[in-house]
PDB file of C-alpha atoms and ligand atoms in Angstrom:
ATOM      1  CA  MET A 991     -88.212  46.916  -4.621  1.00 98.00           C
ATOM      2  CA  GLN A 992     -86.460  46.767  -7.943  1.00 98.00           C
ATOM      3  CA  LEU A 993     -82.687  46.539  -8.467  1.00 98.00           C
ATOM      4  CA  ILE A 994     -81.565  48.346 -11.616  1.00 98.00           C
ATOM      5  CA  GLN A 995     -78.000  48.192 -12.923  1.00 98.00           C
ATOM      6  CA  PHE A 996     -78.229  49.899 -16.307  1.00 98.00           C
ATOM      7  CA  SER A 997     -78.939  53.583 -16.988  1.00 98.00           C
ATOM      8  CA  SER A 998     -81.068  52.693 -20.024  1.00 98.00           C
ATOM      9  CA  ASP A 999     -83.402  50.591 -17.820  1.00 98.00           C
ATOM     10  CA  LEU A1000     -83.550  53.340 -15.218  1.00 98.00           C
ATOM     11  CA  LYS A1001     -84.475  55.929 -17.877  1.00 98.00           C
ATOM     12  CA  GLN A1002     -87.441  53.782 -18.935  1.00 98.00           C
ATOM     13  CA  GLU A1003     -88.643  53.428 -15.354  1.00 98.00           C
ATOM     14  CA  ILE A1004     -88.340  57.187 -14.819  1.00 98.00           C
ATOM     15  CA  GLN A1005     -90.475  57.762 -17.918  1.00 98.00           C
ATOM     16  CA  HIS A1006     -93.221  55.530 -16.486  1.00 98.00           C
ATOM     17  CA  ILE A1007     -93.095  57.263 -13.101  1.00 98.00           C
ATOM     18  CA  LYS A1008     -93.273  60.720 -14.690  1.00 98.00           C
ATOM     19  CA  ALA A1009     -96.110  59.623 -16.997  1.00 98.00           C
ATOM     20  CA  ALA A1010     -98.053  58.525 -13.902  1.00 98.00           C
ATOM     21  CA  ASN A1011     -97.480  61.977 -12.380  1.00 98.00           C
ATOM     22  CA  GLN A1012     -95.717  60.524  -9.361  1.00 98.00           C
ATOM     23  CA  THR A1013     -93.127  62.512  -7.432  1.00 98.00           C
ATOM     24  CA  ILE A1014     -89.606  61.151  -7.036  1.00 99.00           C
ATOM     25  CA  GLY A1015     -87.461  61.352  -3.895  1.00 99.00           C
ATOM     26  CA  PHE A1016     -83.799  60.526  -4.455  1.00 99.00           C
ATOM     27  CA  VAL A1017     -81.131  59.486  -1.941  1.00 99.00           C
ATOM     28  CA  PRO A1018     -77.601  59.096  -3.335  1.00 98.00           C
ATOM     29  CA  THR A1019     -75.303  56.823  -1.315  1.00 98.00           C
ATOM     30  CA  MET A1020     -72.090  54.864  -1.594  1.00 98.00           C
ATOM     31  CA  GLY A1021     -73.604  51.840   0.167  1.00 97.00           C
ATOM     32  CA  ALA A1022     -72.522  50.032   3.352  1.00 96.00           C
ATOM     33  CA  LEU A1023     -75.705  51.520   4.682  1.00 97.00           C
ATOM     34  CA  HIS A1024     -76.609  52.311   8.296  1.00 97.00           C
ATOM     35  CA  GLU A1025     -79.352  54.083  10.237  1.00 98.00           C
ATOM     36  CA  GLY A1026     -78.044  57.466   9.054  1.00 98.00           C
ATOM     37  CA  HIS A1027     -78.710  56.575   5.421  1.00 98.00           C
ATOM     38  CA  LEU A1028     -82.019  55.016   6.403  1.00 98.00           C
ATOM     39  CA  SER A1029     -83.156  58.271   8.026  1.00 98.00           C
ATOM     40  CA  LEU A1030     -82.799  59.991   4.630  1.00 98.00           C
ATOM     41  CA  VAL A1031     -84.737  57.194   2.945  1.00 98.00           C
ATOM     42  CA  LYS A1032     -87.549  57.422   5.503  1.00 98.00           C
ATOM     43  CA  GLU A1033     -87.690  61.193   5.039  1.00 98.00           C
ATOM     44  CA  ALA A1034     -87.888  60.703   1.263  1.00 98.00           C
ATOM     45  CA  LYS A1035     -90.753  58.244   1.695  1.00 98.00           C
ATOM     46  CA  LYS A1036     -92.652  60.794   3.793  1.00 98.00           C
ATOM     47  CA  HIS A1037     -92.396  63.448   1.076  1.00 97.00           C
ATOM     48  CA  CYS A1038     -92.531  61.560  -2.238  1.00 98.00           C
ATOM     49  CA  ASP A1039     -94.524  58.864  -4.076  1.00 98.00           C
ATOM     50  CA  VAL A1040     -91.490  56.953  -5.306  1.00 98.00           C
ATOM     51  CA  VAL A1041     -88.147  56.581  -3.518  1.00 98.00           C
ATOM     52  CA  ILE A1042     -84.979  55.881  -5.487  1.00 99.00           C
ATOM     53  CA  VAL A1043     -81.656  55.116  -3.783  1.00 98.00           C
ATOM     54  CA  SER A1044     -78.388  54.936  -5.666  1.00 98.00           C
ATOM     55  CA  ILE A1045     -75.584  52.752  -4.369  1.00 98.00           C
ATOM     56  CA  TYR A1046     -72.424  53.689  -6.187  1.00 98.00           C
ATOM     57  CA  VAL A1047     -68.872  54.072  -4.925  1.00 98.00           C
ATOM     58  CA  ASN A1048     -67.914  56.948  -7.179  1.00 98.00           C
ATOM     59  CA  PRO A1049     -64.218  56.702  -8.111  1.00 97.00           C
ATOM     60  CA  THR A1050     -63.875  60.374  -9.095  1.00 97.00           C
ATOM     61  CA  GLN A1051     -64.495  61.671  -5.569  1.00 96.00           C
ATOM     62  CA  PHE A1052     -61.657  59.672  -4.001  1.00 95.00           C
ATOM     63  CA  ASN A1053     -58.322  61.438  -4.021  1.00 89.00           C
ATOM     64  CA  LYS A1054     -56.520  58.351  -2.664  1.00 91.00           C
ATOM     65  CA  LYS A1055     -56.800  55.033  -4.480  1.00 94.00           C
ATOM     66  CA  GLU A1056     -56.253  53.170  -1.225  1.00 92.00           C
ATOM     67  CA  ASP A1057     -59.322  54.858   0.282  1.00 90.00           C
ATOM     68  CA  LEU A1058     -61.414  53.840  -2.748  1.00 94.00           C
ATOM     69  CA  ASP A1059     -60.159  50.239  -2.577  1.00 95.00           C
ATOM     70  CA  LYS A1060     -60.825  49.972   1.157  1.00 92.00           C
ATOM     71  CA  TYR A1061     -64.285  51.549   1.001  1.00 93.00           C
ATOM     72  CA  PRO A1062     -66.719  48.961   2.452  1.00 92.00           C
ATOM     73  CA  ARG A1063     -69.154  47.270   0.063  1.00 95.00           C
ATOM     74  CA  ALA A1064     -72.210  45.330   1.251  1.00 96.00           C
ATOM     75  CA  LEU A1065     -74.885  45.250  -1.466  1.00 97.00           C
ATOM     76  CA  GLU A1066     -76.877  42.297  -0.117  1.00 97.00           C
ATOM     77  CA  GLN A1067     -77.144  43.703   3.408  1.00 97.00           C
ATOM     78  CA  ASP A1068     -77.971  47.117   1.938  1.00 98.00           C
ATOM     79  CA  MET A1069     -80.844  45.677  -0.108  1.00 98.00           C
ATOM     80  CA  GLU A1070     -82.228  43.970   2.998  1.00 98.00           C
ATOM     81  CA  LEU A1071     -82.165  47.248   4.932  1.00 98.00           C
ATOM     82  CA  LEU A1072     -83.860  49.202   2.135  1.00 98.00           C
ATOM     83  CA  LYS A1073     -86.544  46.792   0.952  1.00 97.00           C
ATOM     84  CA  GLU A1074     -89.273  48.096   3.241  1.00 96.00           C
ATOM     85  CA  TYR A1075     -88.940  51.711   2.152  1.00 97.00           C
ATOM     86  CA  VAL A1076     -87.571  51.917  -1.356  1.00 98.00           C
ATOM     87  CA  ASN A1077     -89.016  51.410  -4.843  1.00 98.00           C
ATOM     88  CA  ILE A1078     -85.824  51.375  -6.891  1.00 98.00           C
ATOM     89  CA  VAL A1079     -82.181  50.751  -5.997  1.00 98.00           C
ATOM     90  CA  PHE A1080     -79.839  51.940  -8.737  1.00 98.00           C
ATOM     91  CA  ASN A1081     -76.521  50.126  -8.484  1.00 98.00           C
ATOM     92  CA  PRO A1082     -74.674  50.934 -11.716  1.00 98.00           C
ATOM     93  CA  GLN A1083     -73.067  47.818 -13.151  1.00 98.00           C
ATOM     94  CA  SER A1084     -69.916  49.773 -13.985  1.00 97.00           C
ATOM     95  CA  ASP A1085     -68.596  53.338 -14.191  1.00 98.00           C
ATOM     96  CA  VAL A1086     -69.604  53.370 -17.879  1.00 98.00           C
ATOM     97  CA  GLU A1087     -73.280  53.570 -16.839  1.00 98.00           C
ATOM     98  CA  ILE A1088     -72.519  56.924 -15.192  1.00 98.00           C
ATOM     99  CA  TYR A1089     -69.641  58.444 -17.139  1.00 98.00           C
ATOM    100  CA  GLY A1090     -69.749  56.740 -20.544  1.00 97.00           C
ATOM    101  CA  GLU A1091     -66.601  55.225 -22.037  1.00 97.00           C
ATOM    102  CA  GLU A1092     -64.404  58.124 -20.958  1.00 97.00           C
ATOM    103  CA  ILE A1093     -64.621  59.955 -17.637  1.00 97.00           C
ATOM    104  CA  GLN A1094     -64.847  63.704 -18.247  1.00 97.00           C
ATOM    105  CA  LEU A1095     -65.452  66.004 -15.323  1.00 98.00           C
ATOM    106  CA  LYS A1096     -67.044  69.426 -15.517  1.00 97.00           C
ATOM    107  CA  ALA A1097     -65.276  72.196 -13.561  1.00 97.00           C
ATOM    108  CA  TYR A1098     -67.717  74.001 -11.258  1.00 98.00           C
ATOM    109  CA  ASP A1099     -67.107  77.512  -9.976  1.00 98.00           C
ATOM    110  CA  PHE A1100     -68.224  77.346  -6.359  1.00 98.00           C
ATOM    111  CA  GLY A1101     -66.444  80.569  -5.386  1.00 98.00           C
ATOM    112  CA  LYS A1102     -64.771  80.009  -2.043  1.00 97.00           C
ATOM    113  CA  LEU A1103     -67.236  77.362  -0.836  1.00 98.00           C
ATOM    114  CA  ASP A1104     -65.175  74.377  -1.989  1.00 98.00           C
ATOM    115  CA  GLU A1105     -61.770  75.736  -0.921  1.00 98.00           C
ATOM    116  CA  PRO A1106     -61.559  75.075   2.843  1.00 98.00           C
ATOM    117  CA  LEU A1107     -62.057  71.954   4.994  1.00 98.00           C
ATOM    118  CA  GLU A1108     -62.750  68.880   2.827  1.00 98.00           C
ATOM    119  CA  GLY A1109     -61.833  70.908  -0.261  1.00 98.00           C
ATOM    120  CA  ALA A1110     -58.380  71.619   1.168  1.00 98.00           C
ATOM    121  CA  PHE A1111     -57.741  68.149   2.582  1.00 97.00           C
ATOM    122  CA  ARG A1112     -59.236  66.113  -0.276  1.00 97.00           C
ATOM    123  CA  PRO A1113     -58.221  67.852  -3.510  1.00 96.00           C
ATOM    124  CA  GLY A1114     -60.665  67.073  -6.333  1.00 96.00           C
ATOM    125  CA  HIS A1115     -63.192  65.452  -3.993  1.00 97.00           C
ATOM    126  CA  PHE A1116     -65.950  68.011  -4.500  1.00 98.00           C
ATOM    127  CA  ARG A1117     -65.445  68.167  -8.240  1.00 98.00           C
ATOM    128  CA  GLY A1118     -66.026  64.399  -8.432  1.00 98.00           C
ATOM    129  CA  MET A1119     -68.963  64.578  -6.017  1.00 98.00           C
ATOM    130  CA  ALA A1120     -70.696  67.454  -7.846  1.00 98.00           C
ATOM    131  CA  ASN A1121     -70.258  65.708 -11.197  1.00 98.00           C
ATOM    132  CA  VAL A1122     -71.699  62.396 -10.075  1.00 98.00           C
ATOM    133  CA  VAL A1123     -74.634  63.987  -8.248  1.00 98.00           C
ATOM    134  CA  SER A1124     -75.376  66.148 -11.288  1.00 98.00           C
ATOM    135  CA  LYS A1125     -75.337  63.070 -13.522  1.00 98.00           C
ATOM    136  CA  PHE A1126     -77.745  61.285 -11.170  1.00 98.00           C
ATOM    137  CA  PHE A1127     -80.022  64.338 -11.101  1.00 98.00           C
ATOM    138  CA  ALA A1128     -80.113  64.490 -14.923  1.00 98.00           C
ATOM    139  CA  LEU A1129     -80.922  60.785 -15.147  1.00 98.00           C
ATOM    140  CA  ILE A1130     -83.416  60.472 -12.277  1.00 98.00           C
ATOM    141  CA  GLN A1131     -85.027  63.939 -12.422  1.00 98.00           C
ATOM    142  CA  PRO A1132     -86.098  63.836  -8.760  1.00 98.00           C
ATOM    143  CA  ASN A1133     -88.482  66.383  -7.275  1.00 98.00           C
ATOM    144  CA  LYS A1134     -86.573  66.258  -4.003  1.00 99.00           C
ATOM    145  CA  ALA A1135     -83.116  64.982  -3.091  1.00 99.00           C
ATOM    146  CA  PHE A1136     -82.053  64.117   0.445  1.00 99.00           C
ATOM    147  CA  PHE A1137     -78.584  64.710   1.891  1.00 99.00           C
ATOM    148  CA  GLY A1138     -77.124  64.246   5.367  1.00 98.00           C
ATOM    149  CA  LEU A1139     -75.994  67.306   7.283  1.00 98.00           C
ATOM    150  CA  LYS A1140     -73.106  65.151   8.516  1.00 98.00           C
ATOM    151  CA  ASP A1141     -71.510  66.154   5.199  1.00 98.00           C
ATOM    152  CA  TYR A1142     -72.502  69.782   5.667  1.00 98.00           C
ATOM    153  CA  GLN A1143     -70.077  71.279   3.133  1.00 98.00           C
ATOM    154  CA  GLN A1144     -71.293  68.741   0.572  1.00 98.00           C
ATOM    155  CA  TYR A1145     -74.905  69.760   1.267  1.00 98.00           C
ATOM    156  CA  VAL A1146     -74.018  73.447   0.722  1.00 98.00           C
ATOM    157  CA  LEU A1147     -72.224  72.613  -2.540  1.00 98.00           C
ATOM    158  CA  VAL A1148     -75.021  70.408  -3.885  1.00 99.00           C
ATOM    159  CA  LYS A1149     -77.444  73.311  -3.395  1.00 98.00           C
ATOM    160  CA  GLU A1150     -74.975  75.513  -5.297  1.00 98.00           C
ATOM    161  CA  MET A1151     -74.596  72.923  -8.085  1.00 98.00           C
ATOM    162  CA  VAL A1152     -78.391  72.773  -8.467  1.00 98.00           C
ATOM    163  CA  LYS A1153     -78.403  76.550  -9.037  1.00 98.00           C
ATOM    164  CA  ILE A1154     -75.474  76.429 -11.485  1.00 98.00           C
ATOM    165  CA  ASP A1155     -76.917  73.537 -13.524  1.00 98.00           C
ATOM    166  CA  GLY A1156     -80.458  74.981 -13.332  1.00 98.00           C
ATOM    167  CA  TYR A1157     -82.210  71.898 -11.903  1.00 98.00           C
ATOM    168  CA  ASP A1158     -85.701  72.256 -10.484  1.00 98.00           C
ATOM    169  CA  ILE A1159     -84.908  70.035  -7.487  1.00 98.00           C
ATOM    170  CA  GLU A1160     -85.423  70.729  -3.798  1.00 98.00           C
ATOM    171  CA  VAL A1161     -82.343  69.732  -1.787  1.00 98.00           C
ATOM    172  CA  ILE A1162     -83.295  68.680   1.737  1.00 98.00           C
ATOM    173  CA  GLY A1163     -80.738  68.426   4.553  1.00 98.00           C
ATOM    174  CA  CYS A1164     -81.352  65.764   7.233  1.00 98.00           C
ATOM    175  CA  PRO A1165     -79.877  65.728  10.764  1.00 98.00           C
ATOM    176  CA  THR A1166     -76.858  63.575  11.636  1.00 98.00           C
ATOM    177  CA  VAL A1167     -77.754  60.206  13.147  1.00 98.00           C
ATOM    178  CA  ARG A1168     -75.402  59.166  15.962  1.00 98.00           C
ATOM    179  CA  GLU A1169     -74.492  56.104  17.988  1.00 98.00           C
ATOM    180  CA  GLU A1170     -75.457  56.208  21.656  1.00 98.00           C
ATOM    181  CA  SER A1171     -71.890  57.298  22.401  1.00 98.00           C
ATOM    182  CA  GLY A1172     -72.419  60.381  20.221  1.00 98.00           C
ATOM    183  CA  LEU A1173     -70.198  59.097  17.397  1.00 98.00           C
ATOM    184  CA  ALA A1174     -71.691  60.063  14.038  1.00 98.00           C
ATOM    185  CA  MET A1175     -72.719  56.975  12.087  1.00 98.00           C
ATOM    186  CA  SER A1176     -70.519  56.367   9.063  1.00 98.00           C
ATOM    187  CA  SER A1177     -69.829  53.501   6.674  1.00 96.00           C
ATOM    188  CA  ARG A1178     -66.172  53.936   7.587  1.00 95.00           C
ATOM    189  CA  ASN A1179     -66.900  53.048  11.239  1.00 97.00           C
ATOM    190  CA  ARG A1180     -67.050  49.416  10.053  1.00 95.00           C
ATOM    191  CA  ARG A1181     -63.287  49.485   9.705  1.00 95.00           C
ATOM    192  CA  LEU A1182     -62.709  50.458  13.358  1.00 98.00           C
ATOM    193  CA  SER A1183     -61.998  48.219  16.353  1.00 98.00           C
ATOM    194  CA  THR A1184     -64.412  48.323  19.299  1.00 98.00           C
ATOM    195  CA  ALA A1185     -61.862  50.315  21.280  1.00 98.00           C
ATOM    196  CA  ALA A1186     -61.527  52.908  18.502  1.00 98.00           C
ATOM    197  CA  LEU A1187     -65.311  53.163  18.085  1.00 98.00           C
ATOM    198  CA  ASP A1188     -65.490  53.966  21.764  1.00 98.00           C
ATOM    199  CA  ALA A1189     -62.562  56.388  21.761  1.00 98.00           C
ATOM    200  CA  ALA A1190     -63.799  58.260  18.662  1.00 98.00           C
ATOM    201  CA  SER A1191     -66.802  59.506  20.643  1.00 98.00           C
ATOM    202  CA  ILE A1192     -64.353  62.213  21.786  1.00 98.00           C
ATOM    203  CA  ILE A1193     -65.163  63.961  18.478  1.00 99.00           C
ATOM    204  CA  SER A1194     -68.815  64.677  19.234  1.00 98.00           C
ATOM    205  CA  TYR A1195     -67.949  65.302  22.898  1.00 98.00           C
ATOM    206  CA  THR A1196     -65.467  67.987  21.836  1.00 98.00           C
ATOM    207  CA  LEU A1197     -67.853  69.570  19.323  1.00 98.00           C
ATOM    208  CA  ASN A1198     -70.520  69.838  22.002  1.00 98.00           C
ATOM    209  CA  TYR A1199     -68.035  71.185  24.528  1.00 98.00           C
ATOM    210  CA  CYS A1200     -67.098  73.941  22.071  1.00 98.00           C
ATOM    211  CA  LYS A1201     -70.751  74.718  21.442  1.00 98.00           C
ATOM    212  CA  ILE A1202     -71.527  75.004  25.163  1.00 98.00           C
ATOM    213  CA  TYR A1203     -68.520  77.242  25.880  1.00 98.00           C
ATOM    214  CA  ALA A1204     -68.622  79.312  22.672  1.00 98.00           C
ATOM    215  CA  LYS A1205     -70.281  82.175  24.552  1.00 96.00           C
ATOM    216  CA  HIS A1206     -67.884  82.100  27.479  1.00 95.00           C
ATOM    217  CA  ILE A1207     -64.369  81.321  26.227  1.00 97.00           C
ATOM    218  CA  PRO A1208     -62.454  83.363  23.577  1.00 98.00           C
ATOM    219  CA  LEU A1209     -62.303  81.511  20.262  1.00 98.00           C
ATOM    220  CA  ALA A1210     -58.511  80.919  20.151  1.00 98.00           C
ATOM    221  CA  GLN A1211     -58.560  79.414  23.639  1.00 98.00           C
ATOM    222  CA  LEU A1212     -61.683  77.347  22.882  1.00 98.00           C
ATOM    223  CA  LYS A1213     -60.050  75.884  19.788  1.00 98.00           C
ATOM    224  CA  GLU A1214     -56.846  75.107  21.675  1.00 98.00           C
ATOM    225  CA  THR A1215     -58.794  73.315  24.412  1.00 98.00           C
ATOM    226  CA  GLY A1216     -60.769  71.361  21.789  1.00 98.00           C
ATOM    227  CA  LEU A1217     -57.601  70.270  19.996  1.00 98.00           C
ATOM    228  CA  HIS A1218     -56.073  69.287  23.316  1.00 98.00           C
ATOM    229  CA  MET A1219     -59.085  67.088  24.166  1.00 98.00           C
ATOM    230  CA  LEU A1220     -58.693  65.234  20.865  1.00 98.00           C
ATOM    231  CA  LYS A1221     -54.913  65.044  20.957  1.00 98.00           C
ATOM    232  CA  ASN A1222     -54.106  61.605  22.338  1.00 95.00           C
ATOM    233  CA  ILE A1223     -56.910  59.848  20.476  1.00 98.00           C
ATOM    234  CA  MET A1224     -57.245  61.377  17.029  1.00 98.00           C
ATOM    235  CA  GLU A1225     -54.759  62.587  14.435  1.00 98.00           C
ATOM    236  CA  THR A1226     -56.672  65.775  13.808  1.00 98.00           C
ATOM    237  CA  GLU A1227     -56.703  67.358  10.352  1.00 98.00           C
ATOM    238  CA  TYR A1228     -58.871  70.331  11.249  1.00 98.00           C
ATOM    239  CA  LEU A1229     -61.218  71.760  13.863  1.00 98.00           C
ATOM    240  CA  GLU A1230     -62.643  74.957  12.394  1.00 98.00           C
ATOM    241  CA  PHE A1231     -65.290  77.494  13.284  1.00 98.00           C
ATOM    242  CA  ARG A1232     -66.886  78.850  10.097  1.00 98.00           C
ATOM    243  CA  THR A1233     -69.978  80.796   9.088  1.00 98.00           C
ATOM    244  CA  ALA A1234     -72.832  78.388   8.328  1.00 98.00           C
ATOM    245  CA  ASP A1235     -73.810  80.108   5.063  1.00 98.00           C
ATOM    246  CA  THR A1236     -70.573  81.243   3.360  1.00 98.00           C
ATOM    247  CA  LEU A1237     -68.121  78.931   5.206  1.00 98.00           C
ATOM    248  CA  GLU A1238     -65.736  81.786   6.113  1.00 98.00           C
ATOM    249  CA  GLU A1239     -63.525  81.295   9.154  1.00 98.00           C
ATOM    250  CA  TYR A1240     -64.385  83.226  12.307  1.00 98.00           C
ATOM    251  CA  ASP A1241     -61.626  85.062  14.165  1.00 96.00           C
ATOM    252  CA  HIS A1242     -63.934  85.661  17.121  1.00 97.00           C
ATOM    253  CA  LEU A1243     -67.486  84.693  18.043  1.00 98.00           C
ATOM    254  CA  SER A1244     -70.399  86.956  19.026  1.00 97.00           C
ATOM    255  CA  THR A1245     -73.884  86.223  20.304  1.00 97.00           C
ATOM    256  CA  GLY A1246     -76.196  85.340  17.426  1.00 98.00           C
ATOM    257  CA  ASP A1247     -73.438  84.005  15.146  1.00 98.00           C
ATOM    258  CA  ASN A1248     -74.532  80.932  13.190  1.00 98.00           C
ATOM    259  CA  VAL A1249     -71.513  78.651  13.452  1.00 98.00           C
ATOM    260  CA  PHE A1250     -70.592  75.619  11.385  1.00 99.00           C
ATOM    261  CA  LEU A1251     -68.061  73.832  13.615  1.00 99.00           C
ATOM    262  CA  SER A1252     -66.349  71.254  11.467  1.00 99.00           C
ATOM    263  CA  TYR A1253     -63.965  68.408  12.256  1.00 99.00           C
ATOM    264  CA  ALA A1254     -61.843  65.846  10.420  1.00 98.00           C
ATOM    265  CA  GLY A1255     -59.361  63.401  11.897  1.00 98.00           C
ATOM    266  CA  VAL A1256     -57.923  59.928  11.604  1.00 98.00           C
ATOM    267  CA  ILE A1257     -58.070  56.983  13.992  1.00 98.00           C
ATOM    268  CA  GLU A1258     -56.660  53.514  13.202  1.00 98.00           C
ATOM    269  CA  GLY A1259     -55.997  54.780   9.682  1.00 96.00           C
ATOM    270  CA  VAL A1260     -59.695  55.609   9.136  1.00 96.00           C
ATOM    271  CA  ARG A1261     -60.618  59.202   8.346  1.00 97.00           C
ATOM    272  CA  LEU A1262     -63.743  60.471  10.123  1.00 98.00           C
ATOM    273  CA  ILE A1263     -65.593  63.770   9.761  1.00 98.00           C
ATOM    274  CA  ASP A1264     -68.258  65.380  11.912  1.00 99.00           C
ATOM    275  CA  ASN A1265     -69.743  68.812  12.547  1.00 99.00           C
ATOM    276  CA  ILE A1266     -72.388  70.725  14.405  1.00 98.00           C
ATOM    277  CA  VAL A1267     -74.171  73.880  13.347  1.00 98.00           C
ATOM    278  CA  PHE A1268     -75.299  76.132  16.198  1.00 98.00           C
ATOM    279  CA  GLU A1269     -76.143  79.684  17.175  1.00 98.00           C
ATOM    280  CA  VAL A1270     -73.833  81.338  19.716  1.00 98.00           C
TER     281      VAL A1270
HETATM  282  P1  LIG B1319     -72.334  58.245   1.820  1.00 93.14           P
HETATM  283  O1  LIG B1319     -72.831  56.868   1.534  1.00 93.14           O
HETATM  284  O2  LIG B1319     -71.358  58.328   2.940  1.00 93.14           O
HETATM  285  O3  LIG B1319     -71.905  58.979   0.577  1.00 93.14           O
HETATM  286  O4  LIG B1319     -73.585  59.042   2.356  1.00 93.14           O
HETATM  287  C1  LIG B1319     -74.783  59.139   1.630  1.00 93.14           C
HETATM  288  C2  LIG B1319     -75.669  60.149   2.278  1.00 93.14           C
HETATM  289  O5  LIG B1319     -75.949  59.743   3.623  1.00 93.14           O
HETATM  290  C3  LIG B1319     -75.019  61.530   2.366  1.00 93.14           C
HETATM  291  O6  LIG B1319     -75.997  62.525   2.087  1.00 93.14           O
HETATM  292  C4  LIG B1319     -74.549  61.586   3.793  1.00 93.14           C
HETATM  293  O7  LIG B1319     -74.465  62.901   4.310  1.00 93.14           O
HETATM  294  C5  LIG B1319     -75.660  60.816   4.498  1.00 93.14           C
HETATM  295  N1  LIG B1319     -75.197  60.319   5.796  1.00 93.14           N
HETATM  296  C6  LIG B1319     -74.064  59.603   6.051  1.00 93.14           C
HETATM  297  N2  LIG B1319     -73.941  59.372   7.376  1.00 93.14           N
HETATM  298  C7  LIG B1319     -75.009  59.960   7.974  1.00 93.14           C
HETATM  299  C8  LIG B1319     -75.462  60.089   9.332  1.00 93.14           C
HETATM  300  N3  LIG B1319     -74.774  59.555  10.336  1.00 93.14           N
HETATM  301  N4  LIG B1319     -76.604  60.761   9.559  1.00 93.14           N
HETATM  302  C9  LIG B1319     -77.307  61.309   8.541  1.00 93.14           C
HETATM  303  N5  LIG B1319     -76.956  61.224   7.248  1.00 93.14           N
HETATM  304  C10 LIG B1319     -75.818  60.566   6.960  1.00 93.14           C
END
């Protein structure tokens, strides 16, 4: 496994890989890696000759400086976790490697896809995310790129960005990896106490409860019950039932509906998100 810190070095490596007709699988991450990230890496290894992982805490996708500053960083541990599966780790030495001397962000027109949920609660987040992923795609030219369905709205938007920018890249969504308690794995979980880690399993419990009762309880009542279950543990930002393809909010559910049930909330000052996609 090779650690590369400069875009110029990475470009050279990409040239060699392409000249050898090898396929590239790419997994973008912000580091502080866990089994969830590793599941994407393993999937990439199954599908592609060469696996490249980026570890870069992208400043332009954080709308709060405090969140950026507190984001966990653990490069050495990350390298240890990846070494069995990965050919190249790209850990840009500075933001200049990605953005040049001056950060300039392209404005994407995602229609209504980037308006609700994370778009509403983290203004500018998706613009920063789409820009950095597009820059990585241009540099690395992967055949396939692997994203976690834990960030479902992000996955939808990356597929949209690929269309807009005209990349010939297959975007593959991988299932959410969870702790035994049901809590979705996240780098941010590292900032939680043991008690909070335990308590936060109420998120996946509630999502599953809503899924099970979606057929039997009217939507307004289901949502109220869900919010009530979360109430004393999480400071909830949203619990929303949306269409899995266009992300429009449901006002009632019918059999056969493909629902993207999405959650965000804060515990011990740490913001967690989770979702499930299911058919009613
Ligand atoms: P991040 O480092 O949080 O930006 O995540 C990098 C990639 O890993 C994204 O595509 C995430 O959706 C994915 N990911 C994060 N947590 C999980 C998880 N628990 N299960 C599966 N994929 C995940």
